[in-house]
CSV table of C-alpha atoms in Angstrom, one decimal:
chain,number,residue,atom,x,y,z
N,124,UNK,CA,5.5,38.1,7.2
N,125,UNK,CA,8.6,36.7,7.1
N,126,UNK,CA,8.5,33.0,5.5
N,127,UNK,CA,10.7,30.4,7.5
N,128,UNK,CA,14.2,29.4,6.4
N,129,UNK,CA,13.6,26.2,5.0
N,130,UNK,CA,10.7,26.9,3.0
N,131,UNK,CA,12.2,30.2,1.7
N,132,UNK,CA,15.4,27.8,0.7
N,133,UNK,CA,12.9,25.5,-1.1
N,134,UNK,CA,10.7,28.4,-2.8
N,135,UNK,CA,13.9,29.9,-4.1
N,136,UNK,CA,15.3,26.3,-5.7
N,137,UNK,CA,12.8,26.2,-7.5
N,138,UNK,CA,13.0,29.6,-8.9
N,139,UNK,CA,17.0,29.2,-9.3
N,140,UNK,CA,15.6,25.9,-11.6
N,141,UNK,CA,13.4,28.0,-13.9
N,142,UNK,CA,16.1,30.4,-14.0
N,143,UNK,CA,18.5,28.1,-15.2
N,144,UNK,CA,16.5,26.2,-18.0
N,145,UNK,CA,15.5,30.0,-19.0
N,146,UNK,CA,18.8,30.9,-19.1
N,147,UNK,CA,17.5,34.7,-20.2
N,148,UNK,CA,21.4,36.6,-21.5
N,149,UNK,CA,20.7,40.0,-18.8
N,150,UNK,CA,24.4,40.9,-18.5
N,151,UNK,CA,27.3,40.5,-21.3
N,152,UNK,CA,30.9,41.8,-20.0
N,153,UNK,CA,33.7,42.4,-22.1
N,154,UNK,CA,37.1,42.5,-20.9
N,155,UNK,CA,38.4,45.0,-22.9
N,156,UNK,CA,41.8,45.3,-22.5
N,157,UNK,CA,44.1,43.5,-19.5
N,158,UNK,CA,46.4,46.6,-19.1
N,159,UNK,CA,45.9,47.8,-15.8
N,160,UNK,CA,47.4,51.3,-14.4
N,161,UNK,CA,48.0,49.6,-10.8
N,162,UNK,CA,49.2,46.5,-9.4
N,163,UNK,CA,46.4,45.4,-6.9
N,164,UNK,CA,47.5,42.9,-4.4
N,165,UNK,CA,44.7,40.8,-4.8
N,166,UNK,CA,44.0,40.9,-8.2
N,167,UNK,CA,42.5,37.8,-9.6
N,168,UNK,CA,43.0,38.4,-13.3
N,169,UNK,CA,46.8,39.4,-12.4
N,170,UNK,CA,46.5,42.3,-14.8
N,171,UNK,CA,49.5,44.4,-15.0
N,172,UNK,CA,50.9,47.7,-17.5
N,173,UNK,CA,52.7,45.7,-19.4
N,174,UNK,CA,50.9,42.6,-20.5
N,175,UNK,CA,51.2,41.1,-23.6
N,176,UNK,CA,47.8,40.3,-24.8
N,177,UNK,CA,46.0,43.5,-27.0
N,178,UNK,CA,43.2,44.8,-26.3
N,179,UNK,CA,40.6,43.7,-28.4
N,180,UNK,CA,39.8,45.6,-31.0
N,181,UNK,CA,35.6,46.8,-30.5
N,182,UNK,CA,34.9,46.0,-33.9
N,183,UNK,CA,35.6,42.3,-33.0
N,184,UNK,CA,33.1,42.7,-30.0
N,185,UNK,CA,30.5,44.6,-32.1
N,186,UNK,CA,30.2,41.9,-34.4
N,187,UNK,CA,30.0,39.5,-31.8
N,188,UNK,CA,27.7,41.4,-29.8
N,189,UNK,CA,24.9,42.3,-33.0
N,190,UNK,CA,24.4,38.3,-33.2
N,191,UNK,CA,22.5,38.5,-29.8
N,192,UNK,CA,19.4,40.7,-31.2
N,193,UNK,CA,17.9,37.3,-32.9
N,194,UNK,CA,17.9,35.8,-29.1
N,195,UNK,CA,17.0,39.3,-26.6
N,196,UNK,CA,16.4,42.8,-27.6
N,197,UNK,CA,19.5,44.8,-26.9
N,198,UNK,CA,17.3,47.2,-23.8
N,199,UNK,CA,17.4,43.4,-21.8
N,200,UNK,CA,20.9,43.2,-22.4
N,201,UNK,CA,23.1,45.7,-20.4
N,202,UNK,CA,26.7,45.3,-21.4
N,203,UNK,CA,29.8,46.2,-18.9
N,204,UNK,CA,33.2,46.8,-19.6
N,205,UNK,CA,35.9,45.3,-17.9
N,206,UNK,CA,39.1,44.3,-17.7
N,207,UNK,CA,42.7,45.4,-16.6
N,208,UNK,CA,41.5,48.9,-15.8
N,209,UNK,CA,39.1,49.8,-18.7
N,210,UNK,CA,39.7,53.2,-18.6
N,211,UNK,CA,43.2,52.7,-20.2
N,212,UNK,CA,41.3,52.4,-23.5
N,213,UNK,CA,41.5,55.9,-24.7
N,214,UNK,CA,38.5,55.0,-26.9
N,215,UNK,CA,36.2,53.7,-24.0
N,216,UNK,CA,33.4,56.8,-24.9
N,217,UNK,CA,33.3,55.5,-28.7
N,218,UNK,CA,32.9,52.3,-27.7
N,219,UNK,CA,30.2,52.9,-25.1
N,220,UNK,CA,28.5,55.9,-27.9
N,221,UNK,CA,28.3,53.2,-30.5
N,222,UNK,CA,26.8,50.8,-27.9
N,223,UNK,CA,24.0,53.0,-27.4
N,224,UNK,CA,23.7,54.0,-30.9
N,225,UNK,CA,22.6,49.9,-30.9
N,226,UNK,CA,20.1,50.1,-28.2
N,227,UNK,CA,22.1,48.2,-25.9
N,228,UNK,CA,22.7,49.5,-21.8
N,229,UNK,CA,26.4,50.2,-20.8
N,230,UNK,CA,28.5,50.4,-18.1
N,231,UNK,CA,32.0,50.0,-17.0
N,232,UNK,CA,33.9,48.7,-13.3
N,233,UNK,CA,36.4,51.4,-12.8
N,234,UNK,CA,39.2,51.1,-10.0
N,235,UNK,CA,39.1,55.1,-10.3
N,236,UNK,CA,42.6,56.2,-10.9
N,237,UNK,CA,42.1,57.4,-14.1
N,238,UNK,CA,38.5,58.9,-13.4
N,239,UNK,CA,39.0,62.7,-14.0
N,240,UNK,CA,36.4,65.3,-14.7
N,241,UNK,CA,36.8,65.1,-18.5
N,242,UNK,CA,36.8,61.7,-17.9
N,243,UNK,CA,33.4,61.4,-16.1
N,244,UNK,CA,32.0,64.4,-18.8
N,245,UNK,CA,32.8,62.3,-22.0
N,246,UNK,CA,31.7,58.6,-20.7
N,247,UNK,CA,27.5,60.4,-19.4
N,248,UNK,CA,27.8,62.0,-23.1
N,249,UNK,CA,28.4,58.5,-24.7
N,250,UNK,CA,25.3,57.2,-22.4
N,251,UNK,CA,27.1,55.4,-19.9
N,252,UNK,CA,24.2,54.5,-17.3
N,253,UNK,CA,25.7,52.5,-14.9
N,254,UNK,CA,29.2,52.2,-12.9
N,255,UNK,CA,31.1,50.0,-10.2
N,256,UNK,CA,33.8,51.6,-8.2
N,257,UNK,CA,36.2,50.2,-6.1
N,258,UNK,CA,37.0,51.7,-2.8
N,259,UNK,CA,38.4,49.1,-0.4
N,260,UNK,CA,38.9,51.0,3.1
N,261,UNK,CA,40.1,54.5,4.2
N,262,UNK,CA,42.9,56.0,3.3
N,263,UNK,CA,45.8,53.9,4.1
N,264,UNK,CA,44.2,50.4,3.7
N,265,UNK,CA,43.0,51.6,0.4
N,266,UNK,CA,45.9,52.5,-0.8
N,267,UNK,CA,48.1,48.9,0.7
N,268,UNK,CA,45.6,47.2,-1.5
N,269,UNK,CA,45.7,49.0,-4.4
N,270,UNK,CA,49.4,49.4,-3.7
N,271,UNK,CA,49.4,53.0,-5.6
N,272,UNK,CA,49.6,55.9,-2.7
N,273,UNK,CA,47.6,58.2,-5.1
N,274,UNK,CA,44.9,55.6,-5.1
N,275,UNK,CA,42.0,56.7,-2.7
N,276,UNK,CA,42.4,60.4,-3.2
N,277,UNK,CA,41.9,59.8,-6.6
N,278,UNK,CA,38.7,57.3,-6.3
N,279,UNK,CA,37.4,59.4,-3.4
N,280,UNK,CA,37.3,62.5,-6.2
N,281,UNK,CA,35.5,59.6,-8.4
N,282,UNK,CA,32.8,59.0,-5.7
N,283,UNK,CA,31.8,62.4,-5.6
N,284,UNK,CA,31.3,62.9,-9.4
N,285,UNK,CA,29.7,59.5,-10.0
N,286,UNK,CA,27.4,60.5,-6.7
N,287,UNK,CA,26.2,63.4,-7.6
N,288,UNK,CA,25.5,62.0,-11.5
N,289,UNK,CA,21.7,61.6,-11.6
N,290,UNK,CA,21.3,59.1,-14.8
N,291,UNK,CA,24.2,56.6,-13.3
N,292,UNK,CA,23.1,53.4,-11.6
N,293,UNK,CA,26.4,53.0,-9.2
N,294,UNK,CA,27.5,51.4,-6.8
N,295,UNK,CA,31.1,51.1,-4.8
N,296,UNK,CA,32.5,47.7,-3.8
N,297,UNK,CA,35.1,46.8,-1.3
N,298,UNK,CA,37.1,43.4,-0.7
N,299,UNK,CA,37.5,43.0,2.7
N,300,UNK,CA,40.5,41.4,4.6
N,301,UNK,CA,42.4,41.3,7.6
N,302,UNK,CA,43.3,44.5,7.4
N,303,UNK,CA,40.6,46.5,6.9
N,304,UNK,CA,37.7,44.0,8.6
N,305,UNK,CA,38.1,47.0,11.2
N,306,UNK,CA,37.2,50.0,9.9
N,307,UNK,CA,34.4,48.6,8.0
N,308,UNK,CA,32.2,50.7,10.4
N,309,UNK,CA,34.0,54.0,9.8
N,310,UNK,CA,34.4,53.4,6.4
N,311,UNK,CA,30.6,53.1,6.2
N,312,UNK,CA,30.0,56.3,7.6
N,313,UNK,CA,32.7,57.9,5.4
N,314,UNK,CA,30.5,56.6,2.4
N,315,UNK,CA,27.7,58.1,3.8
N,316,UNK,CA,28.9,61.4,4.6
N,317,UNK,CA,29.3,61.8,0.6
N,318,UNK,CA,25.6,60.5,-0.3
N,319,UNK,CA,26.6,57.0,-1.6
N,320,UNK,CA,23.5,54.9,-1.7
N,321,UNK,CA,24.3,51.2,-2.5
N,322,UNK,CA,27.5,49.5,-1.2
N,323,UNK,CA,28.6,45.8,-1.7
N,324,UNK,CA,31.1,44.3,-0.2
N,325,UNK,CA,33.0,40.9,-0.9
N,326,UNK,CA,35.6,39.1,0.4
N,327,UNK,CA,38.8,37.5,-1.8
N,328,UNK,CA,39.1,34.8,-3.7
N,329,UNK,CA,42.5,32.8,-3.6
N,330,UNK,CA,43.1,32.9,-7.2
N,331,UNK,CA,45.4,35.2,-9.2
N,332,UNK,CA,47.7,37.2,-7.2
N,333,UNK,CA,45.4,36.3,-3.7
N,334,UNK,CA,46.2,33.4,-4.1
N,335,UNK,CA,49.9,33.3,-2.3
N,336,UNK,CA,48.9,35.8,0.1
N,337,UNK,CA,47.3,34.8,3.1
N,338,UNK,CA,47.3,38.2,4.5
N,339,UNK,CA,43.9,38.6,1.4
N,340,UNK,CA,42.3,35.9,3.2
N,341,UNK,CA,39.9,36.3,6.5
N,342,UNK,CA,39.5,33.7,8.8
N,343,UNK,CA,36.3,32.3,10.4
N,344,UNK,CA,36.1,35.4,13.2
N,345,UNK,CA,36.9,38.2,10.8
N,346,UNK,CA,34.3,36.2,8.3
N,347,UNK,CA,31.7,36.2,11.1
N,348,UNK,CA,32.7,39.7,12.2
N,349,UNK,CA,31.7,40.8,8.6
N,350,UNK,CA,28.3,38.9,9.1
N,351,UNK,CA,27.7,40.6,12.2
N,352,UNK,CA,28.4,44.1,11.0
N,353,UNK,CA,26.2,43.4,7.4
N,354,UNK,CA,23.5,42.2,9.5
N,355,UNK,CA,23.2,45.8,11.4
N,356,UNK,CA,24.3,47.5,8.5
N,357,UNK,CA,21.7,46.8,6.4
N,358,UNK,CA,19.1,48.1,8.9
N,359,UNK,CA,20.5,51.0,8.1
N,360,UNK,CA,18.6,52.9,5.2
N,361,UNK,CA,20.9,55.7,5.5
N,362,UNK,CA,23.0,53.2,2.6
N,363,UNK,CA,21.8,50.4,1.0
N,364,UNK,CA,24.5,47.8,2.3
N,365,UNK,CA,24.9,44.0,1.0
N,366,UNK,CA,27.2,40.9,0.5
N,367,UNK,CA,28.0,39.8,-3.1
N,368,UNK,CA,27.2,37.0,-4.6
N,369,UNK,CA,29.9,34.8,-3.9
N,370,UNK,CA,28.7,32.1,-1.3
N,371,UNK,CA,26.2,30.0,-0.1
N,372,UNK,CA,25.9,31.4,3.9
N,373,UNK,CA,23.0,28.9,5.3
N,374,UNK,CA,20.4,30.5,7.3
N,375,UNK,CA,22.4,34.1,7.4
N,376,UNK,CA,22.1,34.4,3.3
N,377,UNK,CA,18.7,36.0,3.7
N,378,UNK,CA,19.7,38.3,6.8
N,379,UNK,CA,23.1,40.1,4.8
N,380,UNK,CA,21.9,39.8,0.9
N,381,UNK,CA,18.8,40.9,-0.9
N,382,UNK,CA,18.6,37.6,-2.4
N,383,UNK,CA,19.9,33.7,-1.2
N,384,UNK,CA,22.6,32.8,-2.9
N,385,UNK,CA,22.7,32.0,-6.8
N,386,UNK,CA,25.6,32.2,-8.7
N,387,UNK,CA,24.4,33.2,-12.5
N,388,UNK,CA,27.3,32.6,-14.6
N,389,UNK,CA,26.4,31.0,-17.6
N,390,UNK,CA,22.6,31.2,-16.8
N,391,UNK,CA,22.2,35.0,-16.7
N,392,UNK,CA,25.5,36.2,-17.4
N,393,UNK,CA,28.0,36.1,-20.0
N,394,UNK,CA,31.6,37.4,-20.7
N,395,UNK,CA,33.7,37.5,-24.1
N,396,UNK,CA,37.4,38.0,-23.1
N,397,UNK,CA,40.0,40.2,-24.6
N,398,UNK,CA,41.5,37.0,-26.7
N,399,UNK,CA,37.9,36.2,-27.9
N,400,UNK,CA,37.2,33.7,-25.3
N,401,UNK,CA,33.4,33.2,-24.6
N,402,UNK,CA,33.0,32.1,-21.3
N,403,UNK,CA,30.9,32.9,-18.2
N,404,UNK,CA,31.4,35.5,-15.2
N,405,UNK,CA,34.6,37.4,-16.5
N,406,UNK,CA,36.1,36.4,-13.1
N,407,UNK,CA,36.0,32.6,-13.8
N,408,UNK,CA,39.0,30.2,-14.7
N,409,UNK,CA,39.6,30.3,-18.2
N,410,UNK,CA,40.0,26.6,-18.6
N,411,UNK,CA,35.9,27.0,-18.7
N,412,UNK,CA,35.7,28.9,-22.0
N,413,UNK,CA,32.9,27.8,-23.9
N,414,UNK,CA,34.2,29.2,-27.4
N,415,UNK,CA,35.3,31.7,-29.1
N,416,UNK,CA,34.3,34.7,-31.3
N,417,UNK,CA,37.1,34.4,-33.9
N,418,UNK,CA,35.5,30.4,-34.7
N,419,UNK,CA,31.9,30.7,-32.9
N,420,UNK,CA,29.0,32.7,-32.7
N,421,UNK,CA,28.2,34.5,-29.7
N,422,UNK,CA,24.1,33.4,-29.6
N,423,UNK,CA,25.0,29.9,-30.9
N,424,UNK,CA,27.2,29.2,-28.2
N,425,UNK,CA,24.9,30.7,-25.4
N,426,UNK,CA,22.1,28.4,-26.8
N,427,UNK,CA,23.8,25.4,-27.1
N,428,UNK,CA,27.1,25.2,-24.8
N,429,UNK,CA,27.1,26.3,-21.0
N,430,UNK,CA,25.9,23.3,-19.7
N,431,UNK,CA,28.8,22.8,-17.5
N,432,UNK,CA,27.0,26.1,-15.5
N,433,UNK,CA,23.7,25.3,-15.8
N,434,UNK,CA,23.9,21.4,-14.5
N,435,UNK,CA,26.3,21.8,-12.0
N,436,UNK,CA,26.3,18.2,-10.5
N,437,UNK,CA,30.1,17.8,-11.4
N,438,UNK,CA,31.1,20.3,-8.4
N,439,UNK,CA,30.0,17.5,-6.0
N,440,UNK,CA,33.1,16.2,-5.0
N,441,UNK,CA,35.5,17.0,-1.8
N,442,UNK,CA,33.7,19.2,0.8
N,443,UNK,CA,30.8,19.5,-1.4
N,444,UNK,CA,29.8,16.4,-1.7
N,445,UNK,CA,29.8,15.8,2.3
N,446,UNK,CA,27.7,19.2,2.7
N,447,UNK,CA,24.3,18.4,3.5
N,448,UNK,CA,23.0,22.2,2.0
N,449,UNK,CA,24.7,21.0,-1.3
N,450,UNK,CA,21.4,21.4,-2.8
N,451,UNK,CA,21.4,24.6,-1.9
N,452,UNK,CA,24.6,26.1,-2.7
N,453,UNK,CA,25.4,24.2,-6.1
N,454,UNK,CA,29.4,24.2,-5.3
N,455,UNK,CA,29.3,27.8,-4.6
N,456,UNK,CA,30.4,30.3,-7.2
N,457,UNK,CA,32.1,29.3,-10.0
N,458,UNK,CA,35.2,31.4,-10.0
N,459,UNK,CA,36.3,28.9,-6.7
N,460,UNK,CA,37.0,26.1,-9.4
N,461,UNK,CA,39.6,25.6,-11.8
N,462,UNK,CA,39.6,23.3,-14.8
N,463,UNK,CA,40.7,20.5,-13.1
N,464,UNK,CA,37.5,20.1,-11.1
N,465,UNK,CA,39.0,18.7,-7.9
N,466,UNK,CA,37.6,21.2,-5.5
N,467,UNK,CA,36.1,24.1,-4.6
N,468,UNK,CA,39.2,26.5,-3.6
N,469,UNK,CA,37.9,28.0,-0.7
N,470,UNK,CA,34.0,27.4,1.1
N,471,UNK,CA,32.4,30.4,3.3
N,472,UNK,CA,30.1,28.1,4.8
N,473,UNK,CA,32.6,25.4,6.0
N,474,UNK,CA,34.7,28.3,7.1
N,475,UNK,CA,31.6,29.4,8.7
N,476,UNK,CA,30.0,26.1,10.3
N,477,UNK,CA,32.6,23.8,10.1
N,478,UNK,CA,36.4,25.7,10.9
């Protein structure tokens, strides 16, 4: 039986509490590198070819990393790689080999360009188990995001190796926008016509390059449009079809995600950065770096920083401290606030409910 809204909202604050003063490490990204072999239109990070920040050498993140096994054993801890694009690394497979040679999970979040057959072949034999791929409409809307006409048909040759991988845990993510709000239906069925189980979709932030473009942004029909179609989507067990994790959505968080909302940076989830940086999600201002590997350990720092994420009471200002589901939402995700603290950048819900 299903449990009514508002004690399922209450049950799960007070889990979200004990999660919080748990604060059990479960994910660790490392942005790798912040060369990127395309030139997304919405990127958040603003990678590009040609940056001037190194990629970090993986002996700096091993070190790093090793300091967690006095706080969780390395099979709770599954590590992703990130960046830029972090197949540009030509030593991804080392890195992810020696990971495993540790005990510690991998994975990486691949836009697909550079995922090739001997690509795919070397990244299983260094015990890769788990991948995110991007694939962000059909063919041409794809391809206007990602601004690189080779784009889909080289991810779409990704998706079938990664689907028909049995030891990867996958999924493929879109950002939807104007554009492609559309096709969201026939790009569903595309997905399942090639066997792809699990699908989450997102919408985009205005940070980074988004930020500019109002064309990335949806408005309050295309944003209920997308409710409407995860909500018969996901009866669908065809694909297993949900929103991210990026808003607080009232009484519709339950009908289009397998949890309500809880954004885990800093309580669950962890990110060191390609300048050494320890912060939160990787996606995150980085005005809310907690440290740094080249001064700070890694397991120090998750023990005794963070608090910023884990008592969140300083996001209720602006629209959020007007909202009466405040207690519920926490000021949303925290890759909507910048270091000044003056706002959340863009709500859902107030798109939602209160346009």
């Amino acid at each position: 039986m299903r449990l009514p809204d508002f004690i399922a909202k209450f049950l799960y604050g007070r889990f979200q509490k004990y999660e919080t003063e748990l604060h059990e490490l479960s994910y660790l990204f490392w942005e790798c590198t912040q060369r990127c072999n395309l030139h997304c239109r919405h990127c958040g990070s603003d990678c590009s070819a040609h940056t001037q920040q190194p990629d970090m050498p993986f002996e700096d993140f091993l070190k790093a990393l090793l300091s967690i096994k006095s706080l969780v054993h390395p099979k709770n801890v599954t590590i992703i790689m990130t960046g830029g694009e972090p197949l540009t690394r030509p030593d991804l497979a080392k890195c992810g080999a020696t990971l495993k040679q540790h005990g510690f999970g991998w994975g990486i979040v691949t836009n697909g360009l550079y995922y090739d057959n001997n690509t795919h072949a070397q990244l299983l034999s260094a015990g890769m188990g788990s991948l995110s791929l991007s694939l962000d409409g059909l063919e041409k809307n794809h391809n206007y995001l990602r601004n690189n006409i080779k784009s889909f048909e080289n991810a779409v040759h990704a998706l079938a190796l990664i689907v028909a991988s049995k030891q990867l845990n996958y999924d493929i993510v879109t950002c939807v926008h104007h554009r492609n709000i559309n096709e969201l239906h026939e790009l569903k069925q595309f997905l399942i016509q090639r066997g792809v189980k699990k699908w989450r979709l997102f919408t985009i932030a205005p940070i980074g390059r988004a930020k500019n473009n109002p064309e990335m942004q949806i408005s309050r029909e295309d944003l209920q449009s997308l409710i409407d179609f995860l909500m018969v989507a996901r009866e669908d067990k065809r694909i297993h079809t949900t929103f991210s994790c990026e808003a607080f959505l009232g009484n519709y968080d339950r009908k289009v995600r397998d949890t309500p909302f809880f954004c885990r940076a800093g309580i669950n989830i962890a990110s060191i950065l390609v300048d050494g940086s320890i912060s939160a999600c990787p996606n995150i201002n980085r005005g809310f770096a907690q440290g740094n590997i080249y001064k700070d350990t890694l397991v120090e720092v998750w023990n005794k920083r963070y608090q910023m994420f884990r008592d969140k009471t300083w996001t209720k200002t602006g629209i959020c401290a007007r909202c009466k589901d405040y207690q519920f939402c926490k000021g949303g995700a925290m890759h909507l606030w910048d270091e000044s603290k003056n706002g959340i950048a863009k709500c859902l819900y107030q798109t939602l409910f209160h346009p």
